[in-house]
C-alpha positions as CSV (number, residue, x, y, z in Angstrom):
1,M,0.0,0.0,0.0
2,T,1.2,3.5,-0.7
3,L,0.9,6.5,1.6
4,R,-1.7,7.9,-0.8
5,Q,-3.8,4.7,-0.7
6,L,-3.6,4.8,3.1
7,I,-4.7,8.4,3.2
8,Q,-7.7,7.5,1.0
9,S,-8.6,4.5,3.2
10,V,-9.3,6.5,6.4
11,S,-12.2,8.8,7.2
12,P,-11.2,12.4,6.5
13,N,-13.2,13.3,9.6
14,D,-10.6,11.5,11.8
15,F,-7.9,13.9,10.6
16,H,-9.9,17.1,9.7
17,D,-7.8,19.2,12.1
18,N,-4.5,17.9,10.8
19,V,-3.0,20.4,8.3
20,L,-0.4,17.9,7.1
21,F,-3.2,15.3,6.3
22,R,-5.0,17.9,4.3
23,Q,-1.9,18.9,2.4
24,L,-0.9,15.2,1.6
25,K,-4.5,14.4,0.6
26,D,-4.3,17.1,-2.1
27,T,-0.8,16.3,-3.2
28,K,-0.5,14.6,-6.6
29,P,1.8,11.6,-6.5
30,E,5.1,11.7,-8.4
31,Y,5.9,8.3,-9.7
32,G,9.5,7.3,-10.4
33,A,10.9,7.4,-6.9
34,N,11.4,4.1,-5.2
35,I,11.1,5.1,-1.6
36,H,9.7,2.8,1.1
37,I,8.4,4.1,4.4
38,K,9.5,1.7,7.1
39,V,7.3,1.2,10.2
40,R,8.8,-0.9,13.0
41,K,8.4,-1.4,16.7
42,N,11.4,-0.1,18.5
43,G,11.2,-1.0,22.2
44,G,7.8,0.2,23.3
45,T,7.4,2.8,20.5
46,I,6.6,2.8,16.9
47,S,9.5,3.9,14.7
48,V,8.7,5.4,11.2
49,T,11.6,6.2,8.8
50,N,12.0,7.5,5.2
51,V,9.2,10.1,5.4
52,H,11.6,13.1,5.0
53,V,13.1,12.1,1.7
54,G,12.0,13.9,-1.5
55,S,9.1,16.1,-2.4
56,L,5.6,15.6,-1.0
57,G,4.7,14.0,-4.3
58,D,7.4,11.4,-3.9
59,I,6.4,10.7,-0.3
60,V,2.7,10.1,-1.1
61,A,3.8,7.7,-3.8
62,S,6.0,5.8,-1.3
63,H,5.1,2.2,-0.4
64,I,4.7,1.5,3.3
65,D,6.5,-1.5,4.8
66,V,5.2,-2.6,8.2
67,D,7.3,-5.1,10.2
68,E,5.7,-8.5,10.4
69,G,3.9,-9.0,13.7
70,L,3.2,-5.2,14.1
71,H,-0.6,-5.0,13.8
72,L,-1.9,-1.5,13.3
73,G,-5.2,-0.3,11.8
74,D,-5.1,2.2,9.0
75,R,-5.9,5.1,11.3
76,E,-3.1,4.2,13.8
77,L,-0.6,3.6,11.0
78,L,-1.4,7.0,9.4
79,K,-1.3,8.8,12.7
80,A,2.2,7.3,13.4
81,I,3.4,8.5,9.9
82,L,1.9,12.0,10.3
83,D,3.4,12.3,13.7
84,E,6.8,11.5,12.4
85,M,6.5,13.8,9.4
86,S,5.4,16.7,11.6
87,N,7.8,15.8,14.4
88,E,4.7,15.5,16.6
89,G,3.8,19.2,16.1
90,F,5.5,22.3,14.7
91,T,5.4,25.8,15.8
92,D,3.9,28.1,13.3
93,A,7.3,29.4,12.2
94,D,8.6,25.8,11.8
95,A,5.6,24.8,9.8
96,E,6.1,27.7,7.4
97,V,9.7,26.8,6.7
98,F,8.7,23.1,6.3
99,W,6.0,23.7,3.8
100,N,8.1,26.2,1.8
101,D,10.9,23.6,1.6
102,M,8.6,20.6,0.9
103,T,6.5,22.3,-1.8
104,D,9.5,23.8,-3.7
105,L,10.1,21.0,-6.2
106,Q,13.3,22.5,-7.4
107,K,14.8,22.6,-3.9
108,T,13.7,19.1,-3.0
109,K,15.1,17.6,-6.2
110,I,18.5,19.3,-5.5
111,V,18.6,18.2,-1.9
112,R,18.3,14.5,-3.0
């Protein structure tokens, strides 16, 4: 499953207050990147990696690999990914810098 498919599988009402969810929901996937979001259990917490690589279009097209034995519903899985992407909450200034960087395709392609 890709992140876009996961986003489409949950009720938008569950995440209506989440700005990142709304931004990702409206982002057109860019195919061609072979990025895999990894979800593991690390000690007692869920660890999510590879959600800060590429543009938002690359990220929503990413496949999600969940460790065997880690059973999460779609809502819980999406929440873990969104929390990692947003570092569990930005200040307004941090969010502005993040969105400027993530939506500037020229910048994200150079960074890679």
